PDB file of C-alpha atoms in Angstrom:
ATOM      1  CA  UNK A   1      -0.034   0.007  -0.017  1.00  0.00           C
ATOM      2  CA  UNK A   2       1.222   3.473  -0.852  1.00  0.00           C
ATOM      3  CA  UNK A   3      -0.233   6.602   0.733  1.00  0.00           C
ATOM      4  CA  UNK A   4      -0.390   9.925  -1.055  1.00  0.00           C
ATOM      5  CA  UNK A   5      -1.692  13.242   0.159  1.00  0.00           C
ATOM      6  CA  UNK A   6      -5.222  13.556  -1.079  1.00  0.00           C
ATOM      7  CA  UNK A   7      -5.958  17.149  -0.151  1.00  0.00           C
ATOM      8  CA  UNK A   8      -5.227  19.587   2.679  1.00  0.00           C
ATOM      9  CA  UNK A   9      -8.037  20.961   4.788  1.00  0.00           C
ATOM     10  CA  UNK A  10      -7.732  24.363   6.399  1.00  0.00           C
ATOM     11  CA  UNK A  11     -10.113  25.898   8.943  1.00  0.00           C
ATOM     12  CA  UNK A  12     -10.798  29.528   8.087  1.00  0.00           C
ATOM     13  CA  UNK A  13     -12.652  32.319   9.836  1.00  0.00           C
ATOM     14  CA  UNK A  14     -14.174  33.887   6.666  1.00  0.00           C
ATOM     15  CA  UNK A  15     -14.700  31.646   3.676  1.00  0.00           C
ATOM     16  CA  UNK A  16     -15.294  34.474   1.223  1.00  0.00           C
ATOM     17  CA  UNK A  17     -12.010  36.123   2.193  1.00  0.00           C
ATOM     18  CA  UNK A  18     -10.079  32.865   2.061  1.00  0.00           C
ATOM     19  CA  UNK A  19     -11.638  31.901  -1.325  1.00  0.00           C
ATOM     20  CA  UNK A  20     -10.593  35.213  -2.798  1.00  0.00           C
ATOM     21  CA  UNK A  21      -7.039  34.757  -1.564  1.00  0.00           C
ATOM     22  CA  UNK A  22      -6.561  31.183  -2.721  1.00  0.00           C
ATOM     23  CA  UNK A  23      -8.371  31.780  -5.986  1.00  0.00           C
ATOM     24  CA  UNK A  24      -6.746  35.108  -6.931  1.00  0.00           C
ATOM     25  CA  UNK A  25      -3.169  34.378  -5.798  1.00  0.00           C
ATOM     26  CA  UNK A  26      -2.859  30.663  -6.538  1.00  0.00           C
ATOM     27  CA  UNK A  27      -5.386  30.284  -9.351  1.00  0.00           C
ATOM     28  CA  UNK A  28      -7.372  27.504  -7.670  1.00  0.00           C
ATOM     29  CA  UNK A  29     -10.919  27.024  -8.897  1.00  0.00           C
ATOM     30  CA  UNK A  30     -13.948  25.998  -6.842  1.00  0.00           C
ATOM     31  CA  UNK A  31     -14.722  22.320  -7.511  1.00  0.00           C
ATOM     32  CA  UNK A  32     -17.566  22.069  -4.979  1.00  0.00           C
ATOM     33  CA  UNK A  33     -18.921  24.140  -2.109  1.00  0.00           C
ATOM     34  CA  UNK A  34     -21.397  24.098   0.678  1.00  0.00           C
ATOM     35  CA  UNK A  35     -23.407  27.203   1.338  1.00  0.00           C
ATOM     36  CA  UNK A  36     -25.468  26.350   4.445  1.00  0.00           C
ATOM     37  CA  UNK A  37     -24.896  29.027   7.093  1.00  0.00           C
ATOM     38  CA  UNK A  38     -23.321  26.675   9.598  1.00  0.00           C
ATOM     39  CA  UNK A  39     -21.685  24.353   7.055  1.00  0.00           C
ATOM     40  CA  UNK A  40     -19.833  26.535   4.613  1.00  0.00           C
ATOM     41  CA  UNK A  41     -16.867  24.972   2.766  1.00  0.00           C
ATOM     42  CA  UNK A  42     -15.121  24.981  -0.597  1.00  0.00           C
ATOM     43  CA  UNK A  43     -13.137  22.261  -2.349  1.00  0.00           C
ATOM     44  CA  UNK A  44     -10.401  23.913  -4.457  1.00  0.00           C
ATOM     45  CA  UNK A  45      -8.273  22.557  -7.254  1.00  0.00           C
ATOM     46  CA  UNK A  46      -7.415  22.941 -10.906  1.00  0.00           C
ATOM     47  CA  UNK A  47     -10.470  23.244 -13.088  1.00  0.00           C
ATOM     48  CA  UNK A  48      -8.383  22.104 -16.018  1.00  0.00           C
ATOM     49  CA  UNK A  49      -7.085  19.092 -14.090  1.00  0.00           C
ATOM     50  CA  UNK A  50      -8.729  15.888 -13.002  1.00  0.00           C
ATOM     51  CA  UNK A  51     -11.320  17.579 -10.817  1.00  0.00           C
ATOM     52  CA  UNK A  52      -9.714  16.348  -7.530  1.00  0.00           C
ATOM     53  CA  UNK A  53      -9.479  18.769  -4.680  1.00  0.00           C
ATOM     54  CA  UNK A  54      -6.091  20.032  -3.639  1.00  0.00           C
ATOM     55  CA  UNK A  55      -7.223  22.252  -0.787  1.00  0.00           C
ATOM     56  CA  UNK A  56     -10.430  22.347   1.216  1.00  0.00           C
ATOM     57  CA  UNK A  57     -11.493  25.452   3.150  1.00  0.00           C
ATOM     58  CA  UNK A  58     -13.798  24.956   6.104  1.00  0.00           C
ATOM     59  CA  UNK A  59     -15.446  28.003   7.674  1.00  0.00           C
ATOM     60  CA  UNK A  60     -15.394  26.872  11.250  1.00  0.00           C
ATOM     61  CA  UNK A  61     -12.475  28.621  12.939  1.00  0.00           C
ATOM     62  CA  UNK A  62     -13.243  31.159  15.659  1.00  0.00           C
ATOM     63  CA  UNK A  63      -9.818  32.748  15.677  1.00  0.00           C
ATOM     64  CA  UNK A  64      -6.729  33.038  13.552  1.00  0.00           C
ATOM     65  CA  UNK A  65      -3.979  30.404  13.227  1.00  0.00           C
ATOM     66  CA  UNK A  66      -1.960  29.792  16.379  1.00  0.00           C
ATOM     67  CA  UNK A  67       1.529  28.322  15.826  1.00  0.00           C
ATOM     68  CA  UNK A  68       1.742  27.452  19.531  1.00  0.00           C
ATOM     69  CA  UNK A  69      -1.077  24.823  19.247  1.00  0.00           C
ATOM     70  CA  UNK A  70      -0.745  21.304  17.920  1.00  0.00           C
ATOM     71  CA  UNK A  71      -1.849  20.805  14.328  1.00  0.00           C
ATOM     72  CA  UNK A  72      -0.753  22.114  10.967  1.00  0.00           C
ATOM     73  CA  UNK A  73       2.800  23.544  11.057  1.00  0.00           C
ATOM     74  CA  UNK A  74       2.763  25.003   7.554  1.00  0.00           C
ATOM     75  CA  UNK A  75       1.628  24.182   4.052  1.00  0.00           C
ATOM     76  CA  UNK A  76       4.367  23.988   1.423  1.00  0.00           C
ATOM     77  CA  UNK A  77       3.582  24.232  -2.280  1.00  0.00           C
ATOM     78  CA  UNK A  78       6.242  23.287  -4.828  1.00  0.00           C
ATOM     79  CA  UNK A  79       6.812  24.950  -8.205  1.00  0.00           C
ATOM     80  CA  UNK A  80       9.368  24.100 -10.895  1.00  0.00           C
ATOM     81  CA  UNK A  81      11.690  27.120 -10.657  1.00  0.00           C
ATOM     82  CA  UNK A  82      12.814  29.972  -8.484  1.00  0.00           C
ATOM     83  CA  UNK A  83      11.497  32.314 -11.229  1.00  0.00           C
ATOM     84  CA  UNK A  84       8.038  30.905 -10.602  1.00  0.00           C
ATOM     85  CA  UNK A  85       8.523  31.433  -6.844  1.00  0.00           C
ATOM     86  CA  UNK A  86       9.308  35.075  -7.598  1.00  0.00           C
ATOM     87  CA  UNK A  87       6.174  35.407  -9.732  1.00  0.00           C
ATOM     88  CA  UNK A  88       4.121  34.238  -6.785  1.00  0.00           C
ATOM     89  CA  UNK A  89       6.051  36.620  -4.532  1.00  0.00           C
ATOM     90  CA  UNK A  90       5.021  39.553  -6.765  1.00  0.00           C
ATOM     91  CA  UNK A  91       1.324  38.476  -6.746  1.00  0.00           C
ATOM     92  CA  UNK A  92       1.379  38.019  -2.979  1.00  0.00           C
ATOM     93  CA  UNK A  93       2.994  41.452  -2.482  1.00  0.00           C
ATOM     94  CA  UNK A  94       0.180  42.930  -4.593  1.00  0.00           C
ATOM     95  CA  UNK A  95      -2.259  41.354  -2.091  1.00  0.00           C
ATOM     96  CA  UNK A  96      -0.453  42.915   0.871  1.00  0.00           C
ATOM     97  CA  UNK A  97       0.625  39.522   2.258  1.00  0.00           C
ATOM     98  CA  UNK A  98       2.719  39.279   5.458  1.00  0.00           C
ATOM     99  CA  UNK A  99       6.139  37.626   4.656  1.00  0.00           C
ATOM    100  CA  UNK A 100       8.264  35.914   7.251  1.00  0.00           C
ATOM    101  CA  UNK A 101      11.513  36.719   5.379  1.00  0.00           C
ATOM    102  CA  UNK A 102      12.484  39.225   2.656  1.00  0.00           C
ATOM    103  CA  UNK A 103      12.544  37.549  -0.775  1.00  0.00           C
ATOM    104  CA  UNK A 104      13.634  34.037  -1.666  1.00  0.00           C
ATOM    105  CA  UNK A 105      15.623  32.276   1.067  1.00  0.00           C
ATOM    106  CA  UNK A 106      17.387  28.918   1.001  1.00  0.00           C
ATOM    107  CA  UNK A 107      15.995  26.044   3.058  1.00  0.00           C
ATOM    108  CA  UNK A 108      19.358  25.770   4.903  1.00  0.00           C
ATOM    109  CA  UNK A 109      23.014  26.670   4.503  1.00  0.00           C
ATOM    110  CA  UNK A 110      24.299  25.368   1.160  1.00  0.00           C
ATOM    111  CA  UNK A 111      20.892  24.185  -0.026  1.00  0.00           C
ATOM    112  CA  UNK A 112      19.809  24.415  -3.666  1.00  0.00           C
ATOM    113  CA  UNK A 113      16.149  24.496  -2.632  1.00  0.00           C
ATOM    114  CA  UNK A 114      14.419  27.532  -1.283  1.00  0.00           C
ATOM    115  CA  UNK A 115      11.404  29.775  -1.501  1.00  0.00           C
ATOM    116  CA  UNK A 116       9.209  32.355   0.134  1.00  0.00           C
ATOM    117  CA  UNK A 117       7.418  32.073   3.518  1.00  0.00           C
ATOM    118  CA  UNK A 118       4.253  34.005   4.274  1.00  0.00           C
ATOM    119  CA  UNK A 119       0.852  33.904   5.915  1.00  0.00           C
ATOM    120  CA  UNK A 120      -2.686  33.629   4.510  1.00  0.00           C
ATOM    121  CA  UNK A 121      -5.504  35.923   5.693  1.00  0.00           C
ATOM    122  CA  UNK A 122      -6.070  33.762   8.806  1.00  0.00           C
ATOM    123  CA  UNK A 123      -2.354  33.673   9.643  1.00  0.00           C
ATOM    124  CA  UNK A 124      -1.750  30.074   8.426  1.00  0.00           C
ATOM    125  CA  UNK A 125       1.887  29.609   7.528  1.00  0.00           C
ATOM    126  CA  UNK A 126       2.542  28.949   3.829  1.00  0.00           C
ATOM    127  CA  UNK A 127       5.593  28.295   1.712  1.00  0.00           C
ATOM    128  CA  UNK A 128       6.157  28.267  -2.026  1.00  0.00           C
ATOM    129  CA  UNK A 129       9.440  26.694  -2.984  1.00  0.00           C
ATOM    130  CA  UNK A 130      11.493  25.316  -5.862  1.00  0.00           C
ATOM    131  CA  UNK A 131      13.696  22.211  -5.425  1.00  0.00           C
ATOM    132  CA  UNK A 132      16.670  24.009  -7.023  1.00  0.00           C
ATOM    133  CA  UNK A 133      17.830  27.471  -8.038  1.00  0.00           C
ATOM    134  CA  UNK A 134      18.179  29.012  -4.561  1.00  0.00           C
ATOM    135  CA  UNK A 135      21.936  28.462  -4.361  1.00  0.00           C
ATOM    136  CA  UNK A 136      23.479  31.489  -2.762  1.00  0.00           C
ATOM    137  CA  UNK A 137      20.173  32.814  -1.397  1.00  0.00           C
ATOM    138  CA  UNK A 138      20.303  34.057   2.197  1.00  0.00           C
ATOM    139  CA  UNK A 139      19.611  31.647   5.058  1.00  0.00           C
ATOM    140  CA  UNK A 140      17.632  33.113   8.032  1.00  0.00           C
ATOM    141  CA  UNK A 141      19.135  30.622  10.549  1.00  0.00           C
ATOM    142  CA  UNK A 142      22.363  28.719  10.309  1.00  0.00           C
ATOM    143  CA  UNK A 143      21.223  26.189  12.940  1.00  0.00           C
ATOM    144  CA  UNK A 144      17.677  25.189  11.837  1.00  0.00           C
ATOM    145  CA  UNK A 145      15.681  24.584   8.612  1.00  0.00           C
ATOM    146  CA  UNK A 146      14.164  27.836   7.306  1.00  0.00           C
ATOM    147  CA  UNK A 147      10.664  26.266   7.233  1.00  0.00           C
ATOM    148  CA  UNK A 148      10.816  25.206  10.840  1.00  0.00           C
ATOM    149  CA  UNK A 149      10.426  28.361  12.876  1.00  0.00           C
ATOM    150  CA  UNK A 150       8.936  31.203  10.858  1.00  0.00           C
TER     151      UNK A 150
END
């Protein structure tokens, strides 16, 4: 048996706000949604793809993300190149997103992989990275992986 990630589910405080962010910045389309007042959700994915959800947003959080509580640490999304990471960085800046570090950073000292680290509207920690192309990029911490403590 081989397990694969099916989709990621995130609790959000405001589904409309979260939908706008994930649709406008990442280009996800709504595959299915629930509109009952107490059961609002949206399954997001590529409308041109196989119709499988990549991310599910559940409007049931009462407060923003808290990194001090057990649960999701961060969501990392991979792209093919550092140039693509920078394109997302520009789009995110246009949305006024809160970044953990300035620009593309390496995952650790001497690493070829790296990306950008930021927060969604509910404060959930997100990363967009490329597996190579970040050689020579700054490293926020010489003693821990960049994605570990932002």
